[in-house]
PDB file of C-alpha atoms in Angstrom:
ATOM      1  CA  LYS Q   1      73.761 142.080 148.889  1.00  0.00           C
ATOM      2  CA  GLN Q   2      75.795 139.921 145.090  1.00  0.00           C
ATOM      3  CA  GLU Q   3      78.126 137.788 146.720  1.00  0.00           C
ATOM      4  CA  VAL Q   4      81.401 136.329 145.079  1.00  0.00           C
ATOM      5  CA  THR Q   5      83.265 133.054 146.009  1.00  0.00           C
ATOM      6  CA  GLN Q   6      86.317 131.054 145.379  1.00  0.00           C
ATOM      7  CA  ILE Q   7      87.268 127.638 145.108  1.00  0.00           C
ATOM      8  CA  PRO Q   8      90.517 127.259 146.709  1.00  0.00           C
ATOM      9  CA  ALA Q   9      91.927 129.863 148.480  1.00  0.00           C
ATOM     10  CA  ALA Q  10      95.042 128.859 147.551  1.00  0.00           C
ATOM     11  CA  LEU Q  11      96.604 125.779 145.696  1.00  0.00           C
ATOM     12  CA  SER Q  12      99.828 124.898 144.110  1.00  0.00           C
ATOM     13  CA  VAL Q  13     101.089 122.121 141.157  1.00  0.00           C
ATOM     14  CA  PRO Q  14     103.856 120.969 139.506  1.00  0.00           C
ATOM     15  CA  GLU Q  15     104.532 122.779 136.778  1.00  0.00           C
ATOM     16  CA  GLY Q  16     102.450 121.297 133.332  1.00  0.00           C
ATOM     17  CA  GLU Q  17      98.600 120.695 134.620  1.00  0.00           C
ATOM     18  CA  ASN Q  18      95.870 121.097 133.170  1.00  0.00           C
ATOM     19  CA  LEU Q  19      94.148 122.955 136.844  1.00  0.00           C
ATOM     20  CA  VAL Q  20      90.870 124.999 137.809  1.00  0.00           C
ATOM     21  CA  LEU Q  21      90.256 127.780 139.199  1.00  0.00           C
ATOM     22  CA  ASN Q  22      86.063 128.315 140.964  1.00  0.00           C
ATOM     23  CA  CYS Q  23      83.840 131.473 141.353  1.00  0.00           C
ATOM     24  CA  SER Q  24      80.498 131.059 142.865  1.00  0.00           C
ATOM     25  CA  PHE Q  25      78.371 134.167 142.877  1.00  0.00           C
ATOM     26  CA  THR Q  26      74.785 134.170 144.865  1.00  0.00           C
ATOM     27  CA  ASP Q  27      72.567 136.413 141.841  1.00  0.00           C
ATOM     28  CA  SER Q  28      72.245 135.470 139.107  1.00  0.00           C
ATOM     29  CA  ALA Q  29      71.366 138.384 136.874  1.00  0.00           C
ATOM     30  CA  ILE Q  30      74.225 139.455 135.692  1.00  0.00           C
ATOM     31  CA  TYR Q  31      75.852 141.655 133.533  1.00  0.00           C
ATOM     32  CA  ASN Q  32      78.392 140.019 133.074  1.00  0.00           C
ATOM     33  CA  LEU Q  33      82.096 138.448 134.716  1.00  0.00           C
ATOM     34  CA  GLN Q  34      85.777 138.690 133.964  1.00  0.00           C
ATOM     35  CA  TRP Q  35      88.282 136.924 135.399  1.00  0.00           C
ATOM     36  CA  PHE Q  36      91.777 138.676 136.408  1.00  0.00           C
ATOM     37  CA  ARG Q  37      95.044 138.050 137.614  1.00  0.00           C
ATOM     38  CA  GLN Q  38      96.807 139.380 139.796  1.00  0.00           C
ATOM     39  CA  ASP Q  39     100.601 139.857 140.705  1.00  0.00           C
ATOM     40  CA  PRO Q  40     101.669 140.451 143.783  1.00  0.00           C
ATOM     41  CA  GLY Q  41     101.837 144.580 145.174  1.00  0.00           C
ATOM     42  CA  LYS Q  42     100.700 144.881 141.332  1.00  0.00           C
ATOM     43  CA  GLY Q  43      97.867 146.153 139.570  1.00  0.00           C
ATOM     44  CA  LEU Q  44      94.980 143.931 138.178  1.00  0.00           C
ATOM     45  CA  THR Q  45      94.756 142.360 134.910  1.00  0.00           C
ATOM     46  CA  SER Q  46      91.439 141.307 132.753  1.00  0.00           C
ATOM     47  CA  LEU Q  47      92.331 138.132 131.717  1.00  0.00           C
ATOM     48  CA  LEU Q  48      88.963 136.589 129.864  1.00  0.00           C
ATOM     49  CA  LEU Q  49      85.184 138.739 129.975  1.00  0.00           C
ATOM     50  CA  ILE Q  50      82.303 136.100 129.495  1.00  0.00           C
ATOM     51  CA  GLN Q  51      79.766 138.770 128.766  1.00  0.00           C
ATOM     52  CA  SER Q  52      75.702 137.193 130.325  1.00  0.00           C
ATOM     53  CA  SER Q  53      74.104 136.025 126.539  1.00  0.00           C
ATOM     54  CA  GLN Q  54      77.575 133.513 126.778  1.00  0.00           C
ATOM     55  CA  ARG Q  55      78.906 130.419 128.106  1.00  0.00           C
ATOM     56  CA  GLU Q  56      82.624 130.850 127.539  1.00  0.00           C
ATOM     57  CA  GLN Q  57      85.358 132.151 126.587  1.00  0.00           C
ATOM     58  CA  THR Q  58      89.156 131.313 125.121  1.00  0.00           C
ATOM     59  CA  SER Q  59      92.230 133.186 125.323  1.00  0.00           C
ATOM     60  CA  GLY Q  60      95.454 130.929 124.239  1.00  0.00           C
ATOM     61  CA  ARG Q  61      95.461 128.299 127.749  1.00  0.00           C
ATOM     62  CA  LEU Q  62      93.349 129.667 129.656  1.00  0.00           C
ATOM     63  CA  ASN Q  63      88.805 129.244 129.181  1.00  0.00           C
ATOM     64  CA  ALA Q  64      86.720 130.231 131.922  1.00  0.00           C
ATOM     65  CA  SER Q  65      82.982 129.324 131.405  1.00  0.00           C
ATOM     66  CA  LEU Q  66      79.827 130.670 132.699  1.00  0.00           C
ATOM     67  CA  ASP Q  67      77.135 128.973 134.103  1.00  0.00           C
ATOM     68  CA  LYS Q  68      73.727 131.791 135.462  1.00  0.00           C
ATOM     69  CA  SER Q  69      71.665 129.070 136.558  1.00  0.00           C
ATOM     70  CA  SER Q  70      74.262 127.588 138.801  1.00  0.00           C
ATOM     71  CA  GLY Q  71      76.167 131.031 139.750  1.00  0.00           C
ATOM     72  CA  ARG Q  72      78.769 129.819 139.087  1.00  0.00           C
ATOM     73  CA  SER Q  73      82.145 130.111 136.797  1.00  0.00           C
ATOM     74  CA  THR Q  74      84.857 128.063 135.766  1.00  0.00           C
ATOM     75  CA  LEU Q  75      89.173 129.100 135.192  1.00  0.00           C
ATOM     76  CA  TYR Q  76      90.180 126.375 133.619  1.00  0.00           C
ATOM     77  CA  ILE Q  77      94.714 127.461 132.448  1.00  0.00           C
ATOM     78  CA  ALA Q  78      95.705 124.632 130.517  1.00  0.00           C
ATOM     79  CA  ALA Q  79      98.853 122.884 131.080  1.00  0.00           C
ATOM     80  CA  SER Q  80     100.390 125.291 133.652  1.00  0.00           C
ATOM     81  CA  GLN Q  81     103.231 127.390 133.890  1.00  0.00           C
ATOM     82  CA  PRO Q  82     105.243 129.223 136.768  1.00  0.00           C
ATOM     83  CA  GLY Q  83     104.333 132.189 135.145  1.00  0.00           C
ATOM     84  CA  ASP Q  84     101.488 131.653 136.246  1.00  0.00           C
ATOM     85  CA  SER Q  85     101.956 132.381 139.195  1.00  0.00           C
ATOM     86  CA  ALA Q  86     100.090 134.996 140.336  1.00  0.00           C
ATOM     87  CA  THR Q  87      96.302 135.639 142.148  1.00  0.00           C
ATOM     88  CA  TYR Q  88      92.929 135.160 140.314  1.00  0.00           C
ATOM     89  CA  LEU Q  89      89.861 137.328 139.902  1.00  0.00           C
ATOM     90  CA  CYS Q  90      86.157 137.054 139.319  1.00  0.00           C
ATOM     91  CA  ALA Q  91      84.789 139.910 139.427  1.00  0.00           C
ATOM     92  CA  ILE Q  92      81.015 140.127 138.951  1.00  0.00           C
ATOM     93  CA  ASP Q  93      79.968 143.360 137.011  1.00  0.00           C
ATOM     94  CA  ASN Q  94      75.997 144.512 138.561  1.00  0.00           C
ATOM     95  CA  TYR Q  95      74.749 146.155 135.384  1.00  0.00           C
ATOM     96  CA  GLY Q  96      78.169 148.910 135.367  1.00  0.00           C
ATOM     97  CA  GLN Q  97      78.061 150.379 138.876  1.00  0.00           C
ATOM     98  CA  ASN Q  98      79.296 148.442 140.649  1.00  0.00           C
ATOM     99  CA  PHE Q  99      82.140 145.334 140.157  1.00  0.00           C
ATOM    100  CA  VAL Q 100      81.939 143.072 142.857  1.00  0.00           C
ATOM    101  CA  PHE Q 101      85.169 141.100 143.646  1.00  0.00           C
ATOM    102  CA  GLY Q 102      85.765 137.867 144.672  1.00  0.00           C
ATOM    103  CA  PRO Q 103      88.376 136.960 147.590  1.00  0.00           C
ATOM    104  CA  GLY Q 104      90.496 135.147 145.020  1.00  0.00           C
ATOM    105  CA  THR Q 105      92.548 131.817 144.482  1.00  0.00           C
ATOM    106  CA  ARG Q 106      96.170 132.112 144.810  1.00  0.00           C
ATOM    107  CA  LEU Q 107      97.561 129.220 142.228  1.00  0.00           C
ATOM    108  CA  SER Q 108     102.229 128.666 143.223  1.00  0.00           C
ATOM    109  CA  VAL Q 109     102.869 126.396 139.856  1.00  0.00           C
ATOM    110  CA  LEU Q 110     106.397 124.834 141.075  1.00  0.00           C
ATOM    111  CA  PRO Q 111     109.261 123.980 138.331  1.00  0.00           C
TER     112      PRO Q 111
ATOM    113  CA  GLU R   1      99.097 152.195 125.171  1.00  0.00           C
ATOM    114  CA  ALA R   2      95.819 152.365 127.062  1.00  0.00           C
ATOM    115  CA  GLN R   3      96.413 152.816 130.814  1.00  0.00           C
ATOM    116  CA  VAL R   4      95.849 154.143 134.523  1.00  0.00           C
ATOM    117  CA  THR R   5      98.210 155.654 135.780  1.00  0.00           C
ATOM    118  CA  GLN R   6      98.216 155.638 139.492  1.00  0.00           C
ATOM    119  CA  ASN R   7     100.478 158.787 141.582  1.00  0.00           C
ATOM    120  CA  PRO R   8     102.088 158.502 144.283  1.00  0.00           C
ATOM    121  CA  ARG R   9     102.352 154.239 144.047  1.00  0.00           C
ATOM    122  CA  TYR R  10     103.393 154.806 147.982  1.00  0.00           C
ATOM    123  CA  LEU R  11     103.007 157.417 150.446  1.00  0.00           C
ATOM    124  CA  ILE R  12     103.342 157.674 154.090  1.00  0.00           C
ATOM    125  CA  THR R  13     101.468 160.097 156.471  1.00  0.00           C
ATOM    126  CA  VAL R  14     100.663 160.551 158.978  1.00  0.00           C
ATOM    127  CA  THR R  15      97.485 160.909 161.078  1.00  0.00           C
ATOM    128  CA  GLY R  16      94.553 164.209 159.948  1.00  0.00           C
ATOM    129  CA  LYS R  17      96.951 164.851 157.445  1.00  0.00           C
ATOM    130  CA  LYS R  18      94.764 166.397 154.005  1.00  0.00           C
ATOM    131  CA  LEU R  19      96.016 164.049 150.369  1.00  0.00           C
ATOM    132  CA  THR R  20      95.272 163.434 147.310  1.00  0.00           C
ATOM    133  CA  VAL R  21      95.290 160.262 145.218  1.00  0.00           C
ATOM    134  CA  THR R  22      95.793 161.504 141.448  1.00  0.00           C
ATOM    135  CA  CYS R  23      94.074 159.155 138.566  1.00  0.00           C
ATOM    136  CA  SER R  24      94.514 158.868 135.044  1.00  0.00           C
ATOM    137  CA  GLN R  25      92.927 157.371 132.278  1.00  0.00           C
ATOM    138  CA  ASN R  26      94.274 158.121 128.295  1.00  0.00           C
ATOM    139  CA  MET R  27      91.358 155.546 126.569  1.00  0.00           C
ATOM    140  CA  ASN R  28      88.630 158.404 126.932  1.00  0.00           C
ATOM    141  CA  HIS R  29      86.691 156.366 129.218  1.00  0.00           C
ATOM    142  CA  GLU R  30      82.948 157.519 130.413  1.00  0.00           C
ATOM    143  CA  TYR R  31      83.194 154.840 133.786  1.00  0.00           C
ATOM    144  CA  MET R  32      85.923 155.497 136.393  1.00  0.00           C
ATOM    145  CA  SER R  33      86.030 154.099 140.515  1.00  0.00           C
ATOM    146  CA  TRP R  34      88.386 153.648 143.183  1.00  0.00           C
ATOM    147  CA  TYR R  35      89.342 150.891 144.828  1.00  0.00           C
ATOM    148  CA  ARG R  36      90.342 149.813 147.925  1.00  0.00           C
ATOM    149  CA  GLN R  37      92.700 145.839 148.877  1.00  0.00           C
ATOM    150  CA  ASP R  38      92.291 144.887 152.184  1.00  0.00           C
ATOM    151  CA  PRO R  39      94.306 141.008 153.271  1.00  0.00           C
ATOM    152  CA  GLY R  40      90.423 138.831 153.716  1.00  0.00           C
ATOM    153  CA  LEU R  41      88.426 141.741 152.305  1.00  0.00           C
ATOM    154  CA  GLY R  42      89.430 141.733 148.978  1.00  0.00           C
ATOM    155  CA  LEU R  43      88.334 144.235 147.042  1.00  0.00           C
ATOM    156  CA  ARG R  44      85.894 146.583 148.273  1.00  0.00           C
ATOM    157  CA  GLN R  45      84.381 149.728 145.681  1.00  0.00           C
ATOM    158  CA  ILE R  46      84.890 153.416 147.255  1.00  0.00           C
ATOM    159  CA  TYR R  47      82.991 155.223 145.471  1.00  0.00           C
ATOM    160  CA  TYR R  48      82.647 155.548 141.200  1.00  0.00           C
ATOM    161  CA  SER R  49      81.943 158.091 138.661  1.00  0.00           C
ATOM    162  CA  MET R  50      79.489 157.241 135.588  1.00  0.00           C
ATOM    163  CA  ASN R  51      80.951 160.787 133.735  1.00  0.00           C
ATOM    164  CA  VAL R  52      82.078 164.171 134.411  1.00  0.00           C
ATOM    165  CA  GLU R  53      80.136 166.027 137.852  1.00  0.00           C
ATOM    166  CA  VAL R  54      78.777 162.547 137.450  1.00  0.00           C
ATOM    167  CA  THR R  55      80.102 160.144 141.216  1.00  0.00           C
ATOM    168  CA  ASP R  56      78.302 157.976 142.786  1.00  0.00           C
ATOM    169  CA  LYS R  57      79.000 156.003 146.793  1.00  0.00           C
ATOM    170  CA  GLY R  58      79.980 152.489 147.069  1.00  0.00           C
ATOM    171  CA  ASP R  59      80.432 150.071 149.481  1.00  0.00           C
ATOM    172  CA  VAL R  60      83.005 151.855 151.757  1.00  0.00           C
ATOM    173  CA  PRO R  61      82.825 155.712 151.657  1.00  0.00           C
ATOM    174  CA  GLU R  62      83.375 156.594 154.844  1.00  0.00           C
ATOM    175  CA  GLY R  63      86.303 159.339 155.237  1.00  0.00           C
ATOM    176  CA  TYR R  64      87.171 159.291 151.125  1.00  0.00           C
ATOM    177  CA  LYS R  65      85.866 161.879 148.588  1.00  0.00           C
ATOM    178  CA  VAL R  66      86.228 162.357 144.909  1.00  0.00           C
ATOM    179  CA  SER R  67      85.723 164.442 142.355  1.00  0.00           C
ATOM    180  CA  ARG R  68      85.056 164.128 138.295  1.00  0.00           C
ATOM    181  CA  LYS R  69      86.119 167.940 136.609  1.00  0.00           C
ATOM    182  CA  GLU R  70      87.033 165.769 133.734  1.00  0.00           C
ATOM    183  CA  LYS R  71      86.605 162.837 131.481  1.00  0.00           C
ATOM    184  CA  ARG R  72      90.178 161.390 132.849  1.00  0.00           C
ATOM    185  CA  ASN R  73      90.802 162.112 136.058  1.00  0.00           C
ATOM    186  CA  PHE R  74      89.193 160.880 138.692  1.00  0.00           C
ATOM    187  CA  PRO R  75      91.302 162.363 141.965  1.00  0.00           C
ATOM    188  CA  LEU R  76      90.737 159.984 145.282  1.00  0.00           C
ATOM    189  CA  ILE R  77      90.976 162.834 148.884  1.00  0.00           C
ATOM    190  CA  LEU R  78      91.324 161.748 152.357  1.00  0.00           C
ATOM    191  CA  GLU R  79      90.818 164.458 153.614  1.00  0.00           C
ATOM    192  CA  SER R  80      91.952 164.075 157.717  1.00  0.00           C
ATOM    193  CA  PRO R  81      92.835 160.327 157.113  1.00  0.00           C
ATOM    194  CA  SER R  82      93.263 157.469 160.475  1.00  0.00           C
ATOM    195  CA  PRO R  83      94.763 154.322 160.971  1.00  0.00           C
ATOM    196  CA  ASN R  84      92.518 152.658 158.978  1.00  0.00           C
ATOM    197  CA  GLN R  85      92.666 153.436 155.972  1.00  0.00           C
ATOM    198  CA  THR R  86      96.317 152.065 155.748  1.00  0.00           C
ATOM    199  CA  SER R  87      95.816 150.014 152.133  1.00  0.00           C
ATOM    200  CA  LEU R  88      96.617 149.082 148.906  1.00  0.00           C
ATOM    201  CA  TYR R  89      94.199 151.615 146.614  1.00  0.00           C
ATOM    202  CA  PHE R  90      92.917 151.035 143.062  1.00  0.00           C
ATOM    203  CA  CYS R  91      91.444 152.867 140.298  1.00  0.00           C
ATOM    204  CA  ALA R  92      89.745 151.038 137.194  1.00  0.00           C
ATOM    205  CA  SER R  93      88.223 152.287 134.078  1.00  0.00           C
ATOM    206  CA  GLY R  94      86.377 150.751 131.815  1.00  0.00           C
ATOM    207  CA  THR R  95      82.826 151.483 129.232  1.00  0.00           C
ATOM    208  CA  ARG R  96      80.133 152.400 130.610  1.00  0.00           C
ATOM    209  CA  GLY R  97      81.149 150.603 133.147  1.00  0.00           C
ATOM    210  CA  LEU R  98      83.453 147.926 134.612  1.00  0.00           C
ATOM    211  CA  GLY R  99      82.533 144.893 132.978  1.00  0.00           C
ATOM    212  CA  ASP R 100      80.861 146.101 129.354  1.00  0.00           C
ATOM    213  CA  THR R 101      84.196 145.569 128.551  1.00  0.00           C
ATOM    214  CA  GLU R 102      88.230 144.867 129.223  1.00  0.00           C
ATOM    215  CA  ALA R 103      88.797 146.680 132.733  1.00  0.00           C
ATOM    216  CA  PHE R 104      91.991 148.684 133.103  1.00  0.00           C
ATOM    217  CA  PHE R 105      93.846 149.098 136.304  1.00  0.00           C
ATOM    218  CA  GLY R 106      95.602 151.573 137.721  1.00  0.00           C
ATOM    219  CA  GLN R 107      99.086 149.785 139.187  1.00  0.00           C
ATOM    220  CA  GLY R 108      98.220 150.936 142.938  1.00  0.00           C
ATOM    221  CA  THR R 109      98.989 152.878 145.164  1.00  0.00           C
ATOM    222  CA  ARG R 110     100.132 151.901 148.493  1.00  0.00           C
ATOM    223  CA  LEU R 111      99.047 153.910 152.086  1.00  0.00           C
ATOM    224  CA  THR R 112     100.690 154.284 155.316  1.00  0.00           C
ATOM    225  CA  VAL R 113      98.111 156.278 158.359  1.00  0.00           C
ATOM    226  CA  VAL R 114     100.636 156.291 161.159  1.00  0.00           C
TER     227      VAL R 114
END
């Protein structure tokens, strides 16, 4: 059974810092991986989707990498802003039937 | 605008009183799914549907029912709610799965069972 973990559980940084969020998974036979953002009391917003054949994806200040062999993905946020404060979740797609989420990293960016 | 719409957003009910949470998507997605989110347990899948009239259990299906009679709608039914079903519920949709392309989530339904 696929298990997904995320480190750190919480992170507080001053505005402007570059930061890295980590996601680990136990079964490397994944279809793809997706990073989401969740604001308090709100739904999830997809940030980046990495297909299993890809190594990384970029969108603006966000860059996500995928290393299937080691069971790891990282989300890099450049020049963090207070508006980036949210919980970040990674999710593994096990071939379309089940989408397994990590527990999330709660990020606070201080002005 | 592409969206997944859940109703109601907030619901307080009593133990044993049947309720339905509706979910509708306007993207012609084949795949829809329900999740519940609890502190310390994260998001867990309840049921999913690969297409009309095709549904299957997720990780925590006990106490829930679903139906998929139309492509756009995927209601979640609690026949006899209990306090342990107090949670934040999310509906999601995607093309062939939630990871095939960008997944879309509803805004959530916060359910309290007393």
